[in-house]
Amino acid sequence: MNHLKFLLLAMLTVLSASACSQSNEMKHMEKKKVLVVYFSATGTTKQVARQIAATADADIYEIVPVKPYSGADLDWTNPQSRSSVEMGNPAARPEINPLSVDVSRYDYIFLGYPIWWDLAPRAVNTFIEAAGLTGKAVIPFATSGSSGIANSVAELKKSYPKIEWQTGKLLNRVSEKEIADWVSASIE
């Protein structure tokens, strides 16, 4: 009789351990919810954002300024152009369309932008402040004609220290494989 009780107890222990193991495996296999958010004045960053979203099987959201940027607005050689004036004023927050995305639903948020004056455009700040990204894992990416991403990320980290900033990447003329490898490493 004791032998039967022992055998029954052993079987229950094995079944329980197996169920816990399967439950942990299922949790580990649950798909991470990923959102790609981007601002793109000329379309360059938009193309990269679409590649990231496709690679990560992610939702995508565009930061759209209420007043689109014209070519004259983007003339960095003119100190009176709209972009020059905004970037010269750290407090500038260009108005963007109302948010239609709930960032609380996502595990990871890729945040993309062109580099302007070695920084993220002020419309990105407008989005960050409206979206409530505190405590969220945010992975910055950028496109640029001449600047790196490091300073823009450092400034964002300084301005928004309660966001869980992940390693960012400048994505100029990179292959789909490079994007896929970076995305995969970013959301493990």
Short mmCIF file of N, CA and C in Angstrom, two decimals:
data_model
loop_
_atom_site.label_atom_id
_atom_site.label_comp_id
_atom_site.label_asym_id
_atom_site.label_seq_id
_atom_site.Cartn_x
_atom_site.Cartn_y
_atom_site.Cartn_z
N MET A 1 0.82 -1.20 0.00
CA MET A 1 0.00 0.00 0.00
C MET A 1 0.87 1.26 0.00
N ASN A 2 1.91 1.29 0.84
CA ASN A 2 2.81 2.43 0.87
C ASN A 2 3.51 2.61 -0.48
N HIS A 3 3.82 1.46 -1.09
CA HIS A 3 4.47 1.49 -2.40
C HIS A 3 3.53 2.14 -3.43
N LEU A 4 2.25 1.86 -3.37
CA LEU A 4 1.26 2.42 -4.27
C LEU A 4 1.13 3.94 -4.04
N LYS A 5 1.11 4.34 -2.77
CA LYS A 5 1.04 5.78 -2.44
C LYS A 5 2.27 6.51 -2.97
N PHE A 6 3.42 5.89 -2.80
CA PHE A 6 4.67 6.50 -3.26
C PHE A 6 4.64 6.65 -4.79
N LEU A 7 4.19 5.61 -5.49
CA LEU A 7 4.11 5.62 -6.93
C LEU A 7 3.13 6.70 -7.42
N LEU A 8 2.01 6.81 -6.76
CA LEU A 8 1.01 7.81 -7.10
C LEU A 8 1.55 9.22 -6.86
N LEU A 9 2.23 9.43 -5.75
CA LEU A 9 2.83 10.73 -5.42
C LEU A 9 3.91 11.08 -6.44
N ALA A 10 4.69 10.11 -6.84
CA ALA A 10 5.75 10.33 -7.82
C ALA A 10 5.15 10.73 -9.17
N MET A 11 4.07 10.08 -9.57
CA MET A 11 3.41 10.40 -10.83
C MET A 11 2.83 11.81 -10.80
N LEU A 12 2.21 12.19 -9.68
CA LEU A 12 1.66 13.54 -9.56
C LEU A 12 2.76 14.59 -9.62
N THR A 13 3.88 14.31 -9.01
CA THR A 13 5.01 15.23 -9.03
C THR A 13 5.52 15.42 -10.45
N VAL A 14 5.67 14.34 -11.19
CA VAL A 14 6.14 14.40 -12.57
C VAL A 14 5.15 15.17 -13.44
N LEU A 15 3.87 14.89 -13.29
CA LEU A 15 2.85 15.58 -14.07
C LEU A 15 2.82 17.07 -13.75
N SER A 16 2.96 17.41 -12.48
CA SER A 16 2.96 18.80 -12.06
C SER A 16 4.17 19.54 -12.63
N ALA A 17 5.34 18.90 -12.54
CA ALA A 17 6.56 19.52 -13.08
C ALA A 17 6.44 19.70 -14.59
N SER A 18 5.86 18.73 -15.26
CA SER A 18 5.69 18.80 -16.71
C SER A 18 4.75 19.95 -17.08
N ALA A 19 3.68 20.10 -16.34
CA ALA A 19 2.72 21.18 -16.60
C ALA A 19 3.36 22.54 -16.38
N CYS A 20 4.15 22.66 -15.32
CA CYS A 20 4.84 23.93 -15.04
C CYS A 20 5.83 24.24 -16.15
N SER A 21 6.55 23.23 -16.61
CA SER A 21 7.53 23.40 -17.67
C SER A 21 6.84 23.86 -18.95
N GLN A 22 5.72 23.22 -19.29
CA GLN A 22 4.99 23.60 -20.49
C GLN A 22 4.44 25.01 -20.36
N SER A 23 3.98 25.37 -19.19
CA SER A 23 3.46 26.73 -18.96
C SER A 23 4.57 27.75 -19.14
N ASN A 24 5.76 27.48 -18.59
CA ASN A 24 6.89 28.39 -18.76
C ASN A 24 7.31 28.49 -20.21
N GLU A 25 7.30 27.37 -20.93
CA GLU A 25 7.64 27.40 -22.34
C GLU A 25 6.62 28.22 -23.12
N MET A 26 5.36 28.09 -22.80
CA MET A 26 4.32 28.86 -23.49
C MET A 26 4.50 30.35 -23.24
N LYS A 27 4.81 30.71 -22.00
CA LYS A 27 5.02 32.12 -21.69
C LYS A 27 6.21 32.65 -22.47
N HIS A 28 7.28 31.85 -22.56
CA HIS A 28 8.47 32.27 -23.27
C HIS A 28 8.19 32.41 -24.77
N MET A 29 7.28 31.58 -25.27
CA MET A 29 6.98 31.59 -26.69
C MET A 29 5.93 32.65 -27.06
N GLU A 30 5.30 33.26 -26.08
CA GLU A 30 4.31 34.28 -26.39
C GLU A 30 4.95 35.38 -27.23
N LYS A 31 4.26 35.80 -28.25
CA LYS A 31 4.77 36.82 -29.15
C LYS A 31 4.82 38.17 -28.45
N LYS A 32 5.95 38.81 -28.58
CA LYS A 32 6.10 40.17 -28.03
C LYS A 32 5.33 41.14 -28.92
N LYS A 33 4.64 42.07 -28.30
CA LYS A 33 3.91 43.10 -29.05
C LYS A 33 4.88 44.24 -29.35
N VAL A 34 5.04 44.53 -30.63
CA VAL A 34 6.01 45.52 -31.08
C VAL A 34 5.30 46.60 -31.90
N LEU A 35 5.71 47.84 -31.64
CA LEU A 35 5.19 48.99 -32.36
C LEU A 35 6.37 49.75 -32.95
N VAL A 36 6.26 50.14 -34.20
CA VAL A 36 7.25 51.00 -34.84
C VAL A 36 6.60 52.37 -35.01
N VAL A 37 7.19 53.37 -34.37
CA VAL A 37 6.72 54.75 -34.45
C VAL A 37 7.80 55.53 -35.18
N TYR A 38 7.41 56.38 -36.10
CA TYR A 38 8.43 57.13 -36.83
C TYR A 38 7.92 58.50 -37.24
N PHE A 39 8.88 59.42 -37.40
CA PHE A 39 8.64 60.71 -38.01
C PHE A 39 9.54 60.76 -39.24
N SER A 40 8.98 61.18 -40.37
CA SER A 40 9.75 61.25 -41.61
C SER A 40 9.27 62.45 -42.41
N ALA A 41 10.15 63.40 -42.63
CA ALA A 41 9.76 64.59 -43.38
C ALA A 41 9.90 64.39 -44.89
N THR A 42 10.83 63.51 -45.31
CA THR A 42 11.07 63.34 -46.74
C THR A 42 10.81 61.92 -47.24
N GLY A 43 10.51 60.99 -46.34
CA GLY A 43 10.23 59.62 -46.75
C GLY A 43 11.36 58.64 -46.48
N THR A 44 12.55 59.10 -46.21
CA THR A 44 13.69 58.21 -45.98
C THR A 44 13.48 57.36 -44.73
N THR A 45 13.14 57.98 -43.63
CA THR A 45 12.92 57.24 -42.38
C THR A 45 11.70 56.36 -42.49
N LYS A 46 10.71 56.79 -43.23
CA LYS A 46 9.49 55.99 -43.44
C LYS A 46 9.83 54.64 -44.07
N GLN A 47 10.71 54.62 -45.07
CA GLN A 47 11.09 53.36 -45.73
C GLN A 47 11.74 52.40 -44.73
N VAL A 48 12.63 52.92 -43.90
CA VAL A 48 13.30 52.08 -42.91
C VAL A 48 12.29 51.58 -41.87
N ALA A 49 11.39 52.45 -41.45
CA ALA A 49 10.36 52.06 -40.47
C ALA A 49 9.51 50.92 -41.01
N ARG A 50 9.16 50.98 -42.27
CA ARG A 50 8.37 49.92 -42.89
C ARG A 50 9.13 48.59 -42.91
N GLN A 51 10.43 48.65 -43.17
CA GLN A 51 11.25 47.44 -43.15
C GLN A 51 11.29 46.84 -41.75
N ILE A 52 11.46 47.69 -40.74
CA ILE A 52 11.50 47.21 -39.35
C ILE A 52 10.16 46.57 -38.99
N ALA A 53 9.07 47.25 -39.33
CA ALA A 53 7.74 46.72 -39.01
C ALA A 53 7.50 45.37 -39.68
N ALA A 54 7.92 45.23 -40.93
CA ALA A 54 7.74 43.96 -41.64
C ALA A 54 8.59 42.87 -40.99
N THR A 55 9.81 43.20 -40.65
CA THR A 55 10.72 42.23 -40.03
C THR A 55 10.20 41.77 -38.67
N ALA A 56 9.70 42.71 -37.88
CA ALA A 56 9.26 42.42 -36.51
C ALA A 56 7.80 42.00 -36.44
N ASP A 57 7.11 41.95 -37.58
CA ASP A 57 5.67 41.70 -37.60
C ASP A 57 4.98 42.65 -36.62
N ALA A 58 5.33 43.92 -36.76
CA ALA A 58 4.91 44.95 -35.82
C ALA A 58 3.83 45.86 -36.41
N ASP A 59 3.12 46.52 -35.51
CA ASP A 59 2.22 47.59 -35.91
C ASP A 59 3.10 48.80 -36.22
N ILE A 60 2.58 49.72 -37.01
CA ILE A 60 3.35 50.90 -37.38
C ILE A 60 2.50 52.14 -37.19
N TYR A 61 3.16 53.23 -36.76
CA TYR A 61 2.45 54.48 -36.50
C TYR A 61 3.33 55.64 -36.94
N GLU A 62 2.78 56.54 -37.72
CA GLU A 62 3.53 57.70 -38.19
C GLU A 62 3.19 58.93 -37.35
N ILE A 63 4.23 59.63 -36.92
CA ILE A 63 4.07 60.93 -36.26
C ILE A 63 3.87 61.94 -37.39
N VAL A 64 2.69 62.54 -37.43
CA VAL A 64 2.35 63.45 -38.52
C VAL A 64 2.15 64.86 -37.97
N PRO A 65 2.98 65.81 -38.41
CA PRO A 65 2.77 67.19 -37.98
C PRO A 65 1.48 67.75 -38.57
N VAL A 66 0.80 68.57 -37.80
CA VAL A 66 -0.43 69.20 -38.29
C VAL A 66 -0.12 70.01 -39.55
N LYS A 67 1.01 70.70 -39.52
CA LYS A 67 1.44 71.47 -40.70
C LYS A 67 2.63 70.73 -41.30
N PRO A 68 2.45 70.10 -42.47
CA PRO A 68 3.56 69.36 -43.10
C PRO A 68 4.75 70.29 -43.38
N TYR A 69 5.94 69.69 -43.43
CA TYR A 69 7.15 70.45 -43.71
C TYR A 69 7.34 70.55 -45.22
N SER A 70 7.55 71.76 -45.70
CA SER A 70 7.83 72.00 -47.11
C SER A 70 9.35 71.94 -47.32
N GLY A 71 9.75 71.96 -48.56
CA GLY A 71 11.18 72.01 -48.85
C GLY A 71 11.84 73.23 -48.22
N ALA A 72 11.16 74.37 -48.28
CA ALA A 72 11.71 75.60 -47.68
C ALA A 72 11.80 75.46 -46.15
N ASP A 73 10.82 74.77 -45.55
CA ASP A 73 10.86 74.55 -44.09
C ASP A 73 12.08 73.73 -43.68
N LEU A 74 12.53 72.85 -44.57
CA LEU A 74 13.64 71.94 -44.26
C LEU A 74 15.00 72.47 -44.69
N ASP A 75 15.06 73.70 -45.17
CA ASP A 75 16.33 74.28 -45.64
C ASP A 75 17.24 74.61 -44.46
N TRP A 76 18.14 73.67 -44.15
CA TRP A 76 19.01 73.82 -42.99
C TRP A 76 20.03 74.95 -43.17
N THR A 77 20.21 75.42 -44.41
CA THR A 77 21.16 76.53 -44.62
C THR A 77 20.52 77.88 -44.32
N ASN A 78 19.22 77.92 -44.16
CA ASN A 78 18.50 79.16 -43.86
C ASN A 78 18.17 79.20 -42.37
N PRO A 79 18.82 80.09 -41.61
CA PRO A 79 18.56 80.14 -40.17
C PRO A 79 17.12 80.54 -39.81
N GLN A 80 16.36 81.04 -40.79
CA GLN A 80 14.97 81.42 -40.54
C GLN A 80 13.98 80.34 -40.99
N SER A 81 14.47 79.24 -41.54
CA SER A 81 13.55 78.18 -41.96
C SER A 81 12.87 77.58 -40.73
N ARG A 82 11.74 76.99 -40.95
CA ARG A 82 10.96 76.42 -39.84
C ARG A 82 11.77 75.40 -39.04
N SER A 83 12.45 74.49 -39.73
CA SER A 83 13.23 73.47 -39.00
C SER A 83 14.40 74.10 -38.24
N SER A 84 15.04 75.10 -38.81
CA SER A 84 16.15 75.77 -38.12
C SER A 84 15.66 76.47 -36.86
N VAL A 85 14.53 77.14 -36.96
CA VAL A 85 13.96 77.84 -35.80
C VAL A 85 13.56 76.84 -34.71
N GLU A 86 12.87 75.75 -35.10
CA GLU A 86 12.46 74.73 -34.12
C GLU A 86 13.67 74.10 -33.43
N MET A 87 14.67 73.73 -34.22
CA MET A 87 15.82 73.05 -33.64
C MET A 87 16.68 73.99 -32.81
N GLY A 88 16.57 75.28 -33.06
CA GLY A 88 17.29 76.26 -32.24
C GLY A 88 16.61 76.53 -30.91
N ASN A 89 15.40 76.00 -30.73
CA ASN A 89 14.64 76.23 -29.51
C ASN A 89 14.31 74.89 -28.85
N PRO A 90 15.05 74.51 -27.79
CA PRO A 90 14.81 73.21 -27.15
C PRO A 90 13.38 73.03 -26.62
N ALA A 91 12.67 74.11 -26.41
CA ALA A 91 11.30 74.01 -25.89
C ALA A 91 10.26 73.90 -27.01
N ALA A 92 10.68 74.00 -28.26
CA ALA A 92 9.72 73.93 -29.38
C ALA A 92 9.06 72.55 -29.41
N ARG A 93 7.77 72.54 -29.58
CA ARG A 93 6.99 71.31 -29.70
C ARG A 93 5.99 71.49 -30.83
N PRO A 94 6.39 71.18 -32.07
CA PRO A 94 5.46 71.33 -33.19
C PRO A 94 4.21 70.49 -32.96
N GLU A 95 3.08 71.04 -33.33
CA GLU A 95 1.82 70.32 -33.14
C GLU A 95 1.76 69.13 -34.09
N ILE A 96 1.36 67.99 -33.53
CA ILE A 96 1.19 66.78 -34.34
C ILE A 96 -0.28 66.36 -34.29
N ASN A 97 -0.67 65.53 -35.25
CA ASN A 97 -2.04 65.01 -35.24
C ASN A 97 -2.29 64.27 -33.93
N PRO A 98 -3.53 64.28 -33.45
CA PRO A 98 -3.84 63.57 -32.21
C PRO A 98 -3.43 62.10 -32.30
N LEU A 99 -2.95 61.58 -31.19
CA LEU A 99 -2.50 60.19 -31.16
C LEU A 99 -3.67 59.24 -31.36
N SER A 100 -3.43 58.25 -32.18
CA SER A 100 -4.46 57.22 -32.40
C SER A 100 -3.87 55.84 -32.10
N VAL A 101 -2.89 55.82 -31.22
CA VAL A 101 -2.26 54.55 -30.84
C VAL A 101 -2.14 54.51 -29.31
N ASP A 102 -2.36 53.34 -28.75
CA ASP A 102 -2.23 53.14 -27.31
C ASP A 102 -0.93 52.39 -27.05
N VAL A 103 0.11 53.13 -26.67
CA VAL A 103 1.43 52.51 -26.50
C VAL A 103 1.49 51.54 -25.34
N SER A 104 0.53 51.60 -24.44
CA SER A 104 0.54 50.70 -23.28
C SER A 104 0.36 49.24 -23.70
N ARG A 105 -0.13 49.00 -24.90
CA ARG A 105 -0.37 47.63 -25.39
C ARG A 105 0.90 46.94 -25.89
N TYR A 106 2.02 47.64 -25.92
CA TYR A 106 3.22 47.12 -26.58
C TYR A 106 4.35 46.84 -25.59
N ASP A 107 5.11 45.79 -25.90
CA ASP A 107 6.29 45.43 -25.11
C ASP A 107 7.51 46.24 -25.53
N TYR A 108 7.63 46.47 -26.83
CA TYR A 108 8.77 47.21 -27.39
C TYR A 108 8.25 48.25 -28.37
N ILE A 109 8.91 49.41 -28.35
CA ILE A 109 8.57 50.47 -29.29
C ILE A 109 9.85 50.92 -29.98
N PHE A 110 9.90 50.72 -31.29
CA PHE A 110 10.99 51.27 -32.10
C PHE A 110 10.59 52.70 -32.42
N LEU A 111 11.49 53.65 -32.21
CA LEU A 111 11.19 55.07 -32.43
C LEU A 111 12.20 55.62 -33.44
N GLY A 112 11.69 55.96 -34.63
CA GLY A 112 12.57 56.40 -35.71
C GLY A 112 12.38 57.84 -36.10
N TYR A 113 13.48 58.43 -36.57
CA TYR A 113 13.48 59.83 -36.95
C TYR A 113 14.72 60.15 -37.79
N PRO A 114 14.64 61.23 -38.58
CA PRO A 114 15.85 61.72 -39.24
C PRO A 114 16.65 62.54 -38.22
N ILE A 115 17.95 62.61 -38.41
CA ILE A 115 18.77 63.45 -37.52
C ILE A 115 18.74 64.88 -38.06
N TRP A 116 18.33 65.80 -37.21
CA TRP A 116 18.35 67.22 -37.55
C TRP A 116 19.24 67.92 -36.53
N TRP A 117 20.24 68.60 -36.97
CA TRP A 117 21.13 69.35 -36.08
C TRP A 117 21.68 68.44 -34.99
N ASP A 118 21.98 67.22 -35.34
CA ASP A 118 22.55 66.20 -34.45
C ASP A 118 21.55 65.76 -33.36
N LEU A 119 20.26 66.01 -33.59
CA LEU A 119 19.21 65.70 -32.61
C LEU A 119 18.01 65.05 -33.30
N ALA A 120 17.09 64.55 -32.49
CA ALA A 120 15.79 64.12 -33.01
C ALA A 120 14.97 65.38 -33.28
N PRO A 121 14.20 65.43 -34.36
CA PRO A 121 13.34 66.59 -34.61
C PRO A 121 12.39 66.82 -33.43
N ARG A 122 12.02 68.05 -33.22
CA ARG A 122 11.17 68.41 -32.08
C ARG A 122 9.80 67.72 -32.13
N ALA A 123 9.33 67.33 -33.30
CA ALA A 123 8.06 66.59 -33.39
C ALA A 123 8.14 65.27 -32.64
N VAL A 124 9.34 64.69 -32.55
CA VAL A 124 9.53 63.45 -31.80
C VAL A 124 9.30 63.72 -30.30
N ASN A 125 9.79 64.87 -29.83
CA ASN A 125 9.55 65.24 -28.43
C ASN A 125 8.04 65.41 -28.17
N THR A 126 7.36 66.02 -29.13
CA THR A 126 5.91 66.20 -28.99
C THR A 126 5.24 64.85 -28.81
N PHE A 127 5.64 63.88 -29.64
CA PHE A 127 5.07 62.54 -29.55
C PHE A 127 5.38 61.90 -28.20
N ILE A 128 6.63 61.91 -27.80
CA ILE A 128 7.05 61.28 -26.54
C ILE A 128 6.23 61.82 -25.38
N GLU A 129 6.06 63.13 -25.33
CA GLU A 129 5.35 63.76 -24.22
C GLU A 129 3.85 63.46 -24.27
N ALA A 130 3.30 63.27 -25.44
CA ALA A 130 1.87 62.97 -25.57
C ALA A 130 1.57 61.49 -25.34
N ALA A 131 2.53 60.62 -25.67
CA ALA A 131 2.27 59.18 -25.66
C ALA A 131 2.40 58.54 -24.29
N GLY A 132 3.13 59.13 -23.38
CA GLY A 132 3.31 58.52 -22.06
C GLY A 132 4.16 57.27 -22.13
N LEU A 133 5.42 57.40 -22.47
CA LEU A 133 6.32 56.26 -22.65
C LEU A 133 7.08 55.87 -21.39
N THR A 134 6.76 56.47 -20.26
CA THR A 134 7.45 56.14 -19.02
C THR A 134 7.41 54.63 -18.77
N GLY A 135 8.59 54.07 -18.53
CA GLY A 135 8.70 52.64 -18.23
C GLY A 135 8.65 51.73 -19.44
N LYS A 136 8.47 52.27 -20.62
CA LYS A 136 8.41 51.46 -21.84
C LYS A 136 9.81 51.23 -22.39
N ALA A 137 10.02 50.08 -23.02
CA ALA A 137 11.27 49.77 -23.71
C ALA A 137 11.22 50.43 -25.08
N VAL A 138 12.05 51.44 -25.27
CA VAL A 138 12.06 52.20 -26.52
C VAL A 138 13.42 52.02 -27.20
N ILE A 139 13.38 51.65 -28.46
CA ILE A 139 14.58 51.37 -29.24
C ILE A 139 14.66 52.43 -30.35
N PRO A 140 15.57 53.39 -30.21
CA PRO A 140 15.66 54.44 -31.23
C PRO A 140 16.38 53.97 -32.49
N PHE A 141 15.95 54.51 -33.62
CA PHE A 141 16.68 54.33 -34.87
C PHE A 141 16.57 55.63 -35.65
N ALA A 142 17.55 55.87 -36.49
CA ALA A 142 17.58 57.14 -37.21
C ALA A 142 18.17 56.97 -38.59
N THR A 143 17.90 57.98 -39.42
CA THR A 143 18.54 58.10 -40.72
C THR A 143 19.18 59.48 -40.75
N SER A 144 20.26 59.59 -41.51
CA SER A 144 20.96 60.87 -41.55
C SER A 144 21.86 60.96 -42.77
N GLY A 145 22.01 62.17 -43.27
CA GLY A 145 22.93 62.39 -44.37
C GLY A 145 24.36 62.49 -43.91
N SER A 146 24.58 62.90 -42.64
CA SER A 146 25.96 63.09 -42.21
C SER A 146 26.20 62.85 -40.72
N SER A 147 25.20 62.86 -39.89
CA SER A 147 25.39 62.74 -38.44
C SER A 147 25.18 61.31 -37.97
N GLY A 148 25.75 61.00 -36.81
CA GLY A 148 25.50 59.72 -36.16
C GLY A 148 24.28 59.83 -35.27
N ILE A 149 23.94 58.75 -34.60
CA ILE A 149 22.76 58.71 -33.75
C ILE A 149 23.09 59.02 -32.28
N ALA A 150 24.34 58.88 -31.90
CA ALA A 150 24.72 58.92 -30.48
C ALA A 150 24.25 60.17 -29.74
N ASN A 151 24.48 61.34 -30.29
CA ASN A 151 24.09 62.55 -29.58
C ASN A 151 22.58 62.69 -29.46
N SER A 152 21.85 62.33 -30.50
CA SER A 152 20.39 62.44 -30.44
C SER A 152 19.84 61.52 -29.35
N VAL A 153 20.38 60.31 -29.24
CA VAL A 153 19.93 59.38 -28.20
C VAL A 153 20.32 59.89 -26.82
N ALA A 154 21.52 60.40 -26.69
CA ALA A 154 21.97 60.94 -25.39
C ALA A 154 21.04 62.06 -24.92
N GLU A 155 20.64 62.92 -25.84
CA GLU A 155 19.74 64.03 -25.49
C GLU A 155 18.34 63.52 -25.13
N LEU A 156 17.86 62.52 -25.86
CA LEU A 156 16.56 61.95 -25.52
C LEU A 156 16.60 61.29 -24.14
N LYS A 157 17.67 60.56 -23.86
CA LYS A 157 17.82 59.92 -22.54
C LYS A 157 17.85 60.96 -21.43
N LYS A 158 18.53 62.06 -21.69
CA LYS A 158 18.63 63.12 -20.69
C LYS A 158 17.26 63.78 -20.47
N SER A 159 16.53 63.99 -21.55
CA SER A 159 15.22 64.66 -21.46
C SER A 159 14.13 63.75 -20.90
N TYR A 160 14.26 62.44 -21.15
CA TYR A 160 13.22 61.49 -20.74
C TYR A 160 13.85 60.30 -20.02
N PRO A 161 14.35 60.52 -18.81
CA PRO A 161 15.09 59.46 -18.10
C PRO A 161 14.22 58.31 -17.61
N LYS A 162 12.91 58.46 -17.60
CA LYS A 162 12.03 57.39 -17.10
C LYS A 162 11.64 56.39 -18.18
N ILE A 163 12.12 56.62 -19.39
CA ILE A 163 11.91 55.66 -20.47
C ILE A 163 13.04 54.66 -20.41
N GLU A 164 12.76 53.40 -20.70
CA GLU A 164 13.79 52.35 -20.71
C GLU A 164 14.42 52.31 -22.11
N TRP A 165 15.36 53.21 -22.33
CA TRP A 165 16.01 53.32 -23.63
C TRP A 165 16.89 52.10 -23.90
N GLN A 166 16.72 51.53 -25.07
CA GLN A 166 17.53 50.40 -25.52
C GLN A 166 18.58 50.93 -26.51
N THR A 167 19.47 50.06 -26.94
CA THR A 167 20.53 50.46 -27.86
C THR A 167 19.94 50.86 -29.21
N GLY A 168 20.27 52.05 -29.65
CA GLY A 168 19.77 52.56 -30.92
C GLY A 168 20.72 52.25 -32.05
N LYS A 169 20.28 52.59 -33.26
CA LYS A 169 21.11 52.31 -34.43
C LYS A 169 20.79 53.30 -35.54
N LEU A 170 21.85 53.76 -36.20
CA LEU A 170 21.70 54.56 -37.40
C LEU A 170 21.52 53.59 -38.57
N LEU A 171 20.46 53.77 -39.35
CA LEU A 171 20.11 52.81 -40.40
C LEU A 171 20.15 53.45 -41.78
N ASN A 172 21.30 53.91 -42.17
CA ASN A 172 21.50 54.44 -43.51
C ASN A 172 22.00 53.34 -44.42
N ARG A 173 21.33 53.17 -45.55
CA ARG A 173 21.80 52.23 -46.57
C ARG A 173 22.23 50.89 -45.97
N VAL A 174 21.36 50.29 -45.18
CA VAL A 174 21.66 48.98 -44.60
C VAL A 174 20.80 47.93 -45.30
N SER A 175 21.30 46.71 -45.29
CA SER A 175 20.59 45.63 -45.96
C SER A 175 19.42 45.15 -45.10
N GLU A 176 18.52 44.43 -45.74
CA GLU A 176 17.39 43.85 -45.01
C GLU A 176 17.89 42.88 -43.94
N LYS A 177 18.98 42.17 -44.24
CA LYS A 177 19.55 41.23 -43.27
C LYS A 177 20.09 41.98 -42.05
N GLU A 178 20.77 43.10 -42.28
CA GLU A 178 21.28 43.89 -41.15
C GLU A 178 20.13 44.39 -40.27
N ILE A 179 19.06 44.83 -40.91
CA ILE A 179 17.90 45.27 -40.15
C ILE A 179 17.31 44.10 -39.38
N ALA A 180 17.14 42.98 -40.04
CA ALA A 180 16.56 41.79 -39.40
C ALA A 180 17.40 41.34 -38.21
N ASP A 181 18.72 41.32 -38.37
CA ASP A 181 19.60 40.91 -37.28
C ASP A 181 19.48 41.87 -36.10
N TRP A 182 19.46 43.18 -36.39
CA TRP A 182 19.36 44.17 -35.32
C TRP A 182 18.01 44.09 -34.62
N VAL A 183 16.94 43.98 -35.38
CA VAL A 183 15.60 43.87 -34.80
C VAL A 183 15.52 42.65 -33.90
N SER A 184 15.98 41.52 -34.40
CA SER A 184 15.94 40.28 -33.65
C SER A 184 16.71 40.40 -32.33
N ALA A 185 17.90 40.99 -32.38
CA ALA A 185 18.71 41.17 -31.17
C ALA A 185 18.06 42.16 -30.20
N SER A 186 17.31 43.13 -30.74
CA SER A 186 16.71 44.18 -29.92
C SER A 186 15.50 43.70 -29.13
N ILE A 187 14.79 42.68 -29.63
CA ILE A 187 13.56 42.26 -28.97
C ILE A 187 13.62 40.82 -28.44
N GLU A 188 14.81 40.34 -28.17
CA GLU A 188 14.94 38.98 -27.62
C GLU A 188 14.31 38.90 -26.26
#
